[in-house]
CSV table of C-alpha atoms in Angstrom, one decimal:
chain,number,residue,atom,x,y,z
A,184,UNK,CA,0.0,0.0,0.0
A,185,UNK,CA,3.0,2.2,0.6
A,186,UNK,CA,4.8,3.3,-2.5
A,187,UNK,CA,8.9,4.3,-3.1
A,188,UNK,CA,11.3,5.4,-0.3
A,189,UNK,CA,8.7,4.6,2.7
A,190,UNK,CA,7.6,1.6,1.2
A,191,UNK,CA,11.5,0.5,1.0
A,192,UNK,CA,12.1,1.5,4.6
A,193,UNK,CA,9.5,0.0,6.2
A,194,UNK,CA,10.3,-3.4,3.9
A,195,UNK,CA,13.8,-3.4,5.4
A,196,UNK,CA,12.7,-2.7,8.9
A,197,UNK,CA,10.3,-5.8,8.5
A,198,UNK,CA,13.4,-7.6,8.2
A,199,UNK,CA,14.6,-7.3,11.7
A,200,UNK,CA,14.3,-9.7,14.5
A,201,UNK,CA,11.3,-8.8,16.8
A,202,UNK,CA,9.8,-6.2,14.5
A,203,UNK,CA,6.5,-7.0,12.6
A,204,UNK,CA,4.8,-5.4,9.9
A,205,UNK,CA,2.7,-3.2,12.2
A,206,UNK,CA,5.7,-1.9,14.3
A,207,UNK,CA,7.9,-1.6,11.1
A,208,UNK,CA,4.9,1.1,9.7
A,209,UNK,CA,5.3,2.9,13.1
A,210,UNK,CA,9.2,2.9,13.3
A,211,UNK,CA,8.9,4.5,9.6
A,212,UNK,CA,6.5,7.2,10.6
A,213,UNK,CA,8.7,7.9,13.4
A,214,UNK,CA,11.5,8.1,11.4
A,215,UNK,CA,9.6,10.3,8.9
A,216,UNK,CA,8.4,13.1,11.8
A,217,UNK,CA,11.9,12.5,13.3
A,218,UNK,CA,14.8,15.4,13.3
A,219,UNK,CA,17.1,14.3,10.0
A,220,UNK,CA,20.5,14.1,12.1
A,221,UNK,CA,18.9,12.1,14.8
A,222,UNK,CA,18.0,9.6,11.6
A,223,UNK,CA,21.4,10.0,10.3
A,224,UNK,CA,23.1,9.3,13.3
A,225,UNK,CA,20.8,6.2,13.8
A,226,UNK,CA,21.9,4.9,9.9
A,227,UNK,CA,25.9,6.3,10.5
A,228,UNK,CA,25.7,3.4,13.3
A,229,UNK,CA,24.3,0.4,11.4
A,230,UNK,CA,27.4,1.6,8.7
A,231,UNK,CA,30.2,1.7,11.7
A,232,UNK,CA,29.1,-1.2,13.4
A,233,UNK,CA,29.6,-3.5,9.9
A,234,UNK,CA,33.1,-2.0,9.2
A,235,UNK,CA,34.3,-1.6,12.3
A,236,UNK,CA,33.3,-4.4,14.9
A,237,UNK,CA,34.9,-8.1,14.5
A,238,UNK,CA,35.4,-10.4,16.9
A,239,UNK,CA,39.1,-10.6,19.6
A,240,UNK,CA,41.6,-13.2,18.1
A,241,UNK,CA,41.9,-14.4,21.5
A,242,UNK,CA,38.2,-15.2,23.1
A,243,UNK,CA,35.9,-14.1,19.9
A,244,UNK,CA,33.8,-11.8,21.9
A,245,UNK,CA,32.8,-9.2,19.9
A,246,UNK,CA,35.8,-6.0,19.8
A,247,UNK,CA,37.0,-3.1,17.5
A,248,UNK,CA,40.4,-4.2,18.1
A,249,UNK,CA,42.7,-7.3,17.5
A,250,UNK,CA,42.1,-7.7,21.3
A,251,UNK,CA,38.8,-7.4,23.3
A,252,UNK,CA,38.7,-4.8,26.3
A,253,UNK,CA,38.4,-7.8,28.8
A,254,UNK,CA,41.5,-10.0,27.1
A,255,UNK,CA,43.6,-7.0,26.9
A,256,UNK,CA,42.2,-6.2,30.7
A,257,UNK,CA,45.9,-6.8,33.1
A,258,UNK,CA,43.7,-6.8,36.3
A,259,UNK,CA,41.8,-9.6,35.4
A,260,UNK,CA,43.1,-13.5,35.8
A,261,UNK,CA,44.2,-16.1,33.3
A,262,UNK,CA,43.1,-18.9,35.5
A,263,UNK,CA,39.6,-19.0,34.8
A,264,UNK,CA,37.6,-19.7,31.6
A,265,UNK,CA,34.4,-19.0,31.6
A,266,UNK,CA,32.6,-20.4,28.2
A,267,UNK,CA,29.5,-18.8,27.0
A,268,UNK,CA,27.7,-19.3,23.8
A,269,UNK,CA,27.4,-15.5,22.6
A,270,UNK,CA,28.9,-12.1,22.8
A,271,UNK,CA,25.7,-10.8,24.6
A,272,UNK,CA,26.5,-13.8,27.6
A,273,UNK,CA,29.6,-12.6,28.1
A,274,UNK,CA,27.8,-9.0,29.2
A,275,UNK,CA,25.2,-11.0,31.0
A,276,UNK,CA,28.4,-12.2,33.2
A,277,UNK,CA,30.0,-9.4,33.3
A,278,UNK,CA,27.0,-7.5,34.6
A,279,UNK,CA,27.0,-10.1,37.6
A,280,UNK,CA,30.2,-8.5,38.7
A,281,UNK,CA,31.3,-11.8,39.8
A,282,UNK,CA,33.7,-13.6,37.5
A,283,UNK,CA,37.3,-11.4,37.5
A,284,UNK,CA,38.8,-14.0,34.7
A,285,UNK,CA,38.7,-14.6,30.6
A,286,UNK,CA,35.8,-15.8,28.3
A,287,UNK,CA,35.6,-18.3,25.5
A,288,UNK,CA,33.1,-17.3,22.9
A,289,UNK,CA,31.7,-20.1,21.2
A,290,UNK,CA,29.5,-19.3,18.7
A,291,UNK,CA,26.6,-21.2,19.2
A,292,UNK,CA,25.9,-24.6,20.5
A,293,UNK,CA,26.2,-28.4,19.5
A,294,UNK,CA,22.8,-28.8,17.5
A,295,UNK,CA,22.1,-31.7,15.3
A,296,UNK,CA,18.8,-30.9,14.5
A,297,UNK,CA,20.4,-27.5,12.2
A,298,UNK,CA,23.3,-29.4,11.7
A,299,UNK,CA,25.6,-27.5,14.1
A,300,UNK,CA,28.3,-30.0,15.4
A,301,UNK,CA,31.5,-29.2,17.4
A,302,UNK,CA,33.6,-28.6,14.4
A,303,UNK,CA,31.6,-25.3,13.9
A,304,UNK,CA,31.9,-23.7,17.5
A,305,UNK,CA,35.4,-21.9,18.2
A,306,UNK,CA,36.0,-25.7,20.3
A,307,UNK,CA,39.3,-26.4,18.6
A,308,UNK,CA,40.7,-22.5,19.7
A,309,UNK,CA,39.5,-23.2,23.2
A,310,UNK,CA,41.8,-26.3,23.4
A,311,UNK,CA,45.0,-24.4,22.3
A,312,UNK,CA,44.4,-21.7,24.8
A,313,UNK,CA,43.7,-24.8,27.4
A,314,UNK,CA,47.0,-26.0,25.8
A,315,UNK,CA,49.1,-23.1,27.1
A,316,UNK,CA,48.5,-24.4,30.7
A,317,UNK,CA,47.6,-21.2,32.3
A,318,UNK,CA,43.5,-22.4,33.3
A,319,UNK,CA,43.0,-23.8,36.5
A,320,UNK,CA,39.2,-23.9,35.9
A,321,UNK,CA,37.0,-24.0,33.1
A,322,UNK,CA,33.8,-22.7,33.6
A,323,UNK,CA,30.8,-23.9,31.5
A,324,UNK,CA,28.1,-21.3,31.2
A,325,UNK,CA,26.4,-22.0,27.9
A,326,UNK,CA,22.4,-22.4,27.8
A,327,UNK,CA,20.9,-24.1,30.2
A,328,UNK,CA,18.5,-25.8,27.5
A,329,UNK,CA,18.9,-29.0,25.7
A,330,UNK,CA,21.5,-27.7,23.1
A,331,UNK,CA,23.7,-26.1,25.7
A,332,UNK,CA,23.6,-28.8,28.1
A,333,UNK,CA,24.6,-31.2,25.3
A,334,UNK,CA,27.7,-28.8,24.7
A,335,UNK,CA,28.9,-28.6,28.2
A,336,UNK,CA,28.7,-31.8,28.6
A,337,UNK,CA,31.3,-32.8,25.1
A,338,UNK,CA,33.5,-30.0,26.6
A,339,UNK,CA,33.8,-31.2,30.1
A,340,UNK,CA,34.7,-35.0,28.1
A,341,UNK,CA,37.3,-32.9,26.3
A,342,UNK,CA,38.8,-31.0,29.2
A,343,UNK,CA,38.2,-33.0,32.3
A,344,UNK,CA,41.6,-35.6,31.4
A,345,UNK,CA,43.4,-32.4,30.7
A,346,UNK,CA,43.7,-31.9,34.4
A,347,UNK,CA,41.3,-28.9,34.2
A,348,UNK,CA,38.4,-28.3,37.4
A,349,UNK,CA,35.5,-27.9,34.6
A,350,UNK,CA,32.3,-26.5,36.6
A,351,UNK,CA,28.8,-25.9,35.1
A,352,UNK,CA,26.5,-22.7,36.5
A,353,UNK,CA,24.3,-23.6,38.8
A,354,UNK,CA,20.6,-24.4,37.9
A,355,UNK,CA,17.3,-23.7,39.8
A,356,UNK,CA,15.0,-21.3,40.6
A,357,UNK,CA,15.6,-17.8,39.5
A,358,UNK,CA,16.0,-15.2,42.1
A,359,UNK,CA,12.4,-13.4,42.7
A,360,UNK,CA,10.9,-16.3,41.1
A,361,UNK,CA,7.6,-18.2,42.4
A,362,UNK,CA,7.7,-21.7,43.7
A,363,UNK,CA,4.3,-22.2,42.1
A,364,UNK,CA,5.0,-21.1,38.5
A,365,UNK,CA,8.5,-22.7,38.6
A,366,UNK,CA,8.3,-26.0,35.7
A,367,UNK,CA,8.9,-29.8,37.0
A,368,UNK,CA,12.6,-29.3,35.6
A,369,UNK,CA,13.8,-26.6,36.8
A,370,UNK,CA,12.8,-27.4,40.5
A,371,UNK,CA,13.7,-31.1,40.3
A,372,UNK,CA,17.2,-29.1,39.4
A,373,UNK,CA,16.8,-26.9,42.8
A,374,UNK,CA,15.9,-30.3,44.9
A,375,UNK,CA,19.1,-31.7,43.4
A,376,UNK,CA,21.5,-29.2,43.8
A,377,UNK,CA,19.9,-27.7,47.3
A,378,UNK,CA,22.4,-26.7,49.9
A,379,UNK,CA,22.9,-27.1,53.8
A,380,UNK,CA,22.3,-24.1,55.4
A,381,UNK,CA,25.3,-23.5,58.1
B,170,UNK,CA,28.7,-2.8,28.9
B,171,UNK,CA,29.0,-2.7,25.4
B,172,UNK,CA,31.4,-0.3,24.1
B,173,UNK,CA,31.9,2.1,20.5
B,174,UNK,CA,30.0,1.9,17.9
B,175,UNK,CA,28.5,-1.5,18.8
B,176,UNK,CA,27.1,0.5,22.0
B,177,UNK,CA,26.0,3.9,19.6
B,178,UNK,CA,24.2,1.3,17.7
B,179,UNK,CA,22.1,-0.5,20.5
B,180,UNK,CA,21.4,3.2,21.9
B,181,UNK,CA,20.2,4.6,18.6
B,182,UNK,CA,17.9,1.9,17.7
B,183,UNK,CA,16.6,2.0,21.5
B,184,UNK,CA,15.0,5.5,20.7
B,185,UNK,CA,13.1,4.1,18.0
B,186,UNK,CA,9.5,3.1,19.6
B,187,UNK,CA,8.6,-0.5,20.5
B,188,UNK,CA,12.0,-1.4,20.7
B,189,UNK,CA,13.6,-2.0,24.4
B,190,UNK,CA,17.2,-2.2,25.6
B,191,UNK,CA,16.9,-5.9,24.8
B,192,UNK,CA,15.1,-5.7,21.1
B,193,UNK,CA,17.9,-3.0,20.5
B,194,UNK,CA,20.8,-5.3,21.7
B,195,UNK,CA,19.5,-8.7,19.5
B,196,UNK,CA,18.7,-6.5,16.4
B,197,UNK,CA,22.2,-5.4,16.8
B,198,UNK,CA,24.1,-8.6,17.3
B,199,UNK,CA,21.7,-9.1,14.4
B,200,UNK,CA,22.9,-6.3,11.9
B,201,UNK,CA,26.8,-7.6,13.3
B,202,UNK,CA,26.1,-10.8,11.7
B,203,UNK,CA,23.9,-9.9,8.3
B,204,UNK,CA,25.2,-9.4,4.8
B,205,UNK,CA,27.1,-6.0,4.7
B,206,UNK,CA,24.9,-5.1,1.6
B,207,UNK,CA,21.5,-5.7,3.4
B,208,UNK,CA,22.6,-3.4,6.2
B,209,UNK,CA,23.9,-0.8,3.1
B,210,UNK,CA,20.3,-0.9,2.3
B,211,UNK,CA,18.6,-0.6,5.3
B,212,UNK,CA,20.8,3.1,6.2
B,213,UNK,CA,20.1,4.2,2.8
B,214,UNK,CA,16.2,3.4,2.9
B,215,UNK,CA,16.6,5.6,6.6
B,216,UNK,CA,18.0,8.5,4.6
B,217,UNK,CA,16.2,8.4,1.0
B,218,UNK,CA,13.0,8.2,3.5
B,219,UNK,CA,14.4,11.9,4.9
B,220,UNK,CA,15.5,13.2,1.2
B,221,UNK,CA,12.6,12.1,-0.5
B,222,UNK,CA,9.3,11.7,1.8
B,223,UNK,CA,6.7,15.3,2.2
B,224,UNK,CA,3.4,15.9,2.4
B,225,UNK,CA,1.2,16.1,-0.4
B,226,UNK,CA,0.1,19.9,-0.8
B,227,UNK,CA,-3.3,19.1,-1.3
B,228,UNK,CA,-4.8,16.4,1.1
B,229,UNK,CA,-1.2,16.2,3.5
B,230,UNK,CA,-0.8,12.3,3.1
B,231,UNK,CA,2.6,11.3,2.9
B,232,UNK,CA,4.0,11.9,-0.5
B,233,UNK,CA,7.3,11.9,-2.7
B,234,UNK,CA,5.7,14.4,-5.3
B,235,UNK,CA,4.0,17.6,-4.4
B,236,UNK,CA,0.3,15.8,-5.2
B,237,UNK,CA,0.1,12.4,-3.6
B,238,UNK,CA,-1.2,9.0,-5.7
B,239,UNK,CA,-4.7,9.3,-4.4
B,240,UNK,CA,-4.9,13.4,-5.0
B,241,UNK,CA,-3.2,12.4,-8.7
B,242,UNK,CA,-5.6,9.8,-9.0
B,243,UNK,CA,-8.1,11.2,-12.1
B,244,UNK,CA,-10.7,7.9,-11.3
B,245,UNK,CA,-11.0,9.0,-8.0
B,246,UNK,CA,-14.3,11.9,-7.1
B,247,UNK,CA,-13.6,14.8,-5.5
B,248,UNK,CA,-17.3,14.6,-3.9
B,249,UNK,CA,-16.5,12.6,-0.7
B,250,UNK,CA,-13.7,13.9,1.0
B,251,UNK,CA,-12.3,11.3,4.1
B,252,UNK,CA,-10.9,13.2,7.0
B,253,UNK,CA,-8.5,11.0,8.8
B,254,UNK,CA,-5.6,12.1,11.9
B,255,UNK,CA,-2.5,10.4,10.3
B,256,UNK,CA,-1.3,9.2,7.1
B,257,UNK,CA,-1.2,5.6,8.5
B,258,UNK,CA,-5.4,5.7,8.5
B,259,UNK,CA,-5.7,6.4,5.0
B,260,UNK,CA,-3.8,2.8,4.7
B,261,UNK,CA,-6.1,1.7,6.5
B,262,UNK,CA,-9.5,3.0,5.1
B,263,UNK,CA,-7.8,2.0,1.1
B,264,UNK,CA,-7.0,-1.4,2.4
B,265,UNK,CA,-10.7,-1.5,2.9
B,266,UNK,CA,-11.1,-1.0,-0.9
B,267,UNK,CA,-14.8,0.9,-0.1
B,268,UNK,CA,-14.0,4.2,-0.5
B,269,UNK,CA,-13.2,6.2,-4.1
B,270,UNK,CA,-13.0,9.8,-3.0
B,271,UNK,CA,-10.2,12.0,-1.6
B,272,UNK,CA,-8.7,12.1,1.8
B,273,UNK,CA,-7.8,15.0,4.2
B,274,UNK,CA,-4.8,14.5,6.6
B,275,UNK,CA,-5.5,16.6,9.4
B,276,UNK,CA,-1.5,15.9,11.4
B,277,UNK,CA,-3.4,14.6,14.9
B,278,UNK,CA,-6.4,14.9,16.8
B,279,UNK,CA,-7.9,17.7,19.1
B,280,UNK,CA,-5.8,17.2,22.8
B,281,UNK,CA,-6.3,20.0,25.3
B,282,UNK,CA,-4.4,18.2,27.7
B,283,UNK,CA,-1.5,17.8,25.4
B,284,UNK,CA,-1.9,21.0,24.2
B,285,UNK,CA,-3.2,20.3,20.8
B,286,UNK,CA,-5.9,22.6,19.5
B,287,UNK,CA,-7.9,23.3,16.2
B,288,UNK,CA,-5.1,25.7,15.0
B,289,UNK,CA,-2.3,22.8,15.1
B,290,UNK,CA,-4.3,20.7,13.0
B,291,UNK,CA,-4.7,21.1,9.4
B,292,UNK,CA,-8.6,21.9,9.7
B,293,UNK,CA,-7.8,25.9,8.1
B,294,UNK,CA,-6.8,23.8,4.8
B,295,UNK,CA,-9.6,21.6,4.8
B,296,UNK,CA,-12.1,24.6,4.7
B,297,UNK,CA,-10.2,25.7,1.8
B,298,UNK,CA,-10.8,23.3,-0.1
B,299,UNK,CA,-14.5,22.7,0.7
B,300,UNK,CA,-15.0,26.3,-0.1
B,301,UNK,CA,-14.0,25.2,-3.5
B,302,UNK,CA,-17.7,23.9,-3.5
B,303,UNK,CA,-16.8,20.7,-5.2
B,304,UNK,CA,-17.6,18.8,-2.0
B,305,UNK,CA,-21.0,17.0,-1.0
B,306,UNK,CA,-19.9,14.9,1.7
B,307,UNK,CA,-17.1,15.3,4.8
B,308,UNK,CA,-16.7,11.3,6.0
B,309,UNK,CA,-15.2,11.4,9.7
B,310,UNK,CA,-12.8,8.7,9.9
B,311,UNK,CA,-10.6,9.9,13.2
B,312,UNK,CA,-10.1,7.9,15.5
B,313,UNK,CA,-13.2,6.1,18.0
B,314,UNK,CA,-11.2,7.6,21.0
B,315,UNK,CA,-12.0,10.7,23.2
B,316,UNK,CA,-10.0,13.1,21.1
B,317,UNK,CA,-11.1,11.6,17.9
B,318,UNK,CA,-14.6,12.2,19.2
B,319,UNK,CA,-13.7,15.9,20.1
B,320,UNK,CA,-12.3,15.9,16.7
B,321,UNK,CA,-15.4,15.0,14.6
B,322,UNK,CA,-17.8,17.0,16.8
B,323,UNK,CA,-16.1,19.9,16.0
B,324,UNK,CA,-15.9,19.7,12.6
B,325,UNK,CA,-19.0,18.8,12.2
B,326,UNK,CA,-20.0,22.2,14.0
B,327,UNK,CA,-17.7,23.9,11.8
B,328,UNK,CA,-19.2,22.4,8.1
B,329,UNK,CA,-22.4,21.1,8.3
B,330,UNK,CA,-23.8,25.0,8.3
B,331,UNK,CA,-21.7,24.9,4.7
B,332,UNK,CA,-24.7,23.1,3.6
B,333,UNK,CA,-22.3,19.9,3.4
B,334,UNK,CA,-23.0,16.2,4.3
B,335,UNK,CA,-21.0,15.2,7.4
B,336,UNK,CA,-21.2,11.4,8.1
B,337,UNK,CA,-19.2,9.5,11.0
B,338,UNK,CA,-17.9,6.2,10.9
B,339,UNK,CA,-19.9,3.7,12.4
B,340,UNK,CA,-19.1,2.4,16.1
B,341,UNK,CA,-20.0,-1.2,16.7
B,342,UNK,CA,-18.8,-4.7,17.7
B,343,UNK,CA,-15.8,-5.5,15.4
B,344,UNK,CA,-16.0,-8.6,13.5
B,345,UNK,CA,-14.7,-11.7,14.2
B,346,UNK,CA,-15.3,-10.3,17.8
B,347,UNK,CA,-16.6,-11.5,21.0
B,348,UNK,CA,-19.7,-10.0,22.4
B,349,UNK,CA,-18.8,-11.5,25.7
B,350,UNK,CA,-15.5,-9.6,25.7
B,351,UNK,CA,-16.6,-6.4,24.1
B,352,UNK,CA,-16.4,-3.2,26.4
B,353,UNK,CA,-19.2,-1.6,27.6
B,354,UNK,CA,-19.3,1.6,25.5
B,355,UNK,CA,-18.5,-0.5,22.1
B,356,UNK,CA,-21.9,-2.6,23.6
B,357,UNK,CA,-23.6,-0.1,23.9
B,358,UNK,CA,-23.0,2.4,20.6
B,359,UNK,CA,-23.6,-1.1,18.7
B,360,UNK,CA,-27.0,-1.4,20.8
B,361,UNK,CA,-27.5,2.7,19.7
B,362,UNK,CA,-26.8,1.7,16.1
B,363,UNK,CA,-28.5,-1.0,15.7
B,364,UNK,CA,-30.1,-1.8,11.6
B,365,UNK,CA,-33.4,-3.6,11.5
B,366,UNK,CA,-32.9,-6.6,9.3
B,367,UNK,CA,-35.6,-6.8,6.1
């Protein structure tokens, strides 16, 4: 029903994850009322963020530099690894201020179903970093779903002989959450893994 | 947490509406893994939409030329003119497919509250072109709401002494509705507009 450049735009924004024909129309009506440099900004970014962000040579978490901020970080320790499927895990960790070591971006997880085997996760890198002999611990923080449990469980095969403490993130019932609404799995997880209060 | 222009990316797109800090961050880890050339796309259909999109100088629909399709359209009779708050309505009332006249973008509704009166509304170009005397009836197509209602009623005022037909659109159940589940004022402008069946 649209015609020519606002037809175009809202066709491309219908392309984005999460964004429906509905909420493309509106974005493009924004855009259309919006102030021009606000709207060139907003297009300058999508340019900058294909030419200048790759990923670190070292962990593959997303950087504008050979090195990521957290590899080239000096403060931080070389003894722990903590594996996450995707760039936006390692900010998920990071935001729990907890974890003061290095990350192994995988790039996915071990899926059969779309054909996704170890061969095509960054697995083979993680070894040779392994290899150098700095990690004491390996920890596994992919997905807790079927897919990610399958992956921790190849790499703590892998590791485990190398003489590496491999530990998996702990599963239960979120923080906040409701006993009632929680599903069978996830509390037959919290029953397992319950602890003795001291 | 995220840094450069990876972190001027997820902020620009979180202005856009709809889209929260976490829609922003996956359709950026989205755009980081597309085709270059799709993304090329997408920031030039942002700025051809600036260059090239105005309003038409006729009814104010959006428009690359200074007359719109519709107000171009030489099928189309200038006898029923469709008032309507935004250009996304007349969309909506084509999509329909019942209506063959011309269409009157009035920019919004009337909103005291957000300080919105006649004079920011396009309502002193509307009476110029009824004055052209071509007219012989004003459909009110704004929206069922409070200041959609304000809207009509005062329009409605301000032509019907012009010896025009002012019409409203209809208020009722929707279809494929639930009568069960309709709100009490929908229930009851349907029970107020009932038709008797022959």
């Amino acid at each position: 029903m649209y015609e020519g450049a606002l037809a175009d735009l809202i066709e491309e924004l219908g392309r984005l994850p999460g964004i429906g024909p509905k909420g493309a129309q509106r974005i493009a009506f924004h855009i259309l009322s919006a102030d021009t440099h606000d709207i060139d900004k907003l297009a300058d970014a999508l340019k900058r963020v294909k030419q200048l962000v790759r990923v670190c040579e070292i962990c593959f978490n997303v950087s504008e530099e050979d090195r990521c901020r957290i590899c080239r970080d000096p403060r931080r320790t070389d003894e722990n690894i903590c594996v996450v499927e995707e760039s936006k895990d390692v900010i998920a960790v990071e935001r729990t201020g907890e974890f003061r070591g290095r990350y192994h971006v995988l790039g996915g997880a071990i899926n059969p179903l779309e054909g996704i085997g170890p061969d095509n996760l960054r697995i083979r890198e993680l070894m040779t970093r392994l290899q150098a002999g700095e990690t004491k611990e390996l920890i596994l923080a992919t997905d807790p779903n079927t897919e990610g449990e399958a992956t921790a469980t190849y790499l703590a095969l892998l590791v485990k002989p190398m003489g590496i403490t491999v530990s998996r993130l702990a599963s239960g019932l979120p923080v906040g959450g409701d006993l009632e609404y929680a599903d069978e799995i996830t509390l037959g997880r919290a029953f397992e893994g319950r602890r003795v209060l001291d």
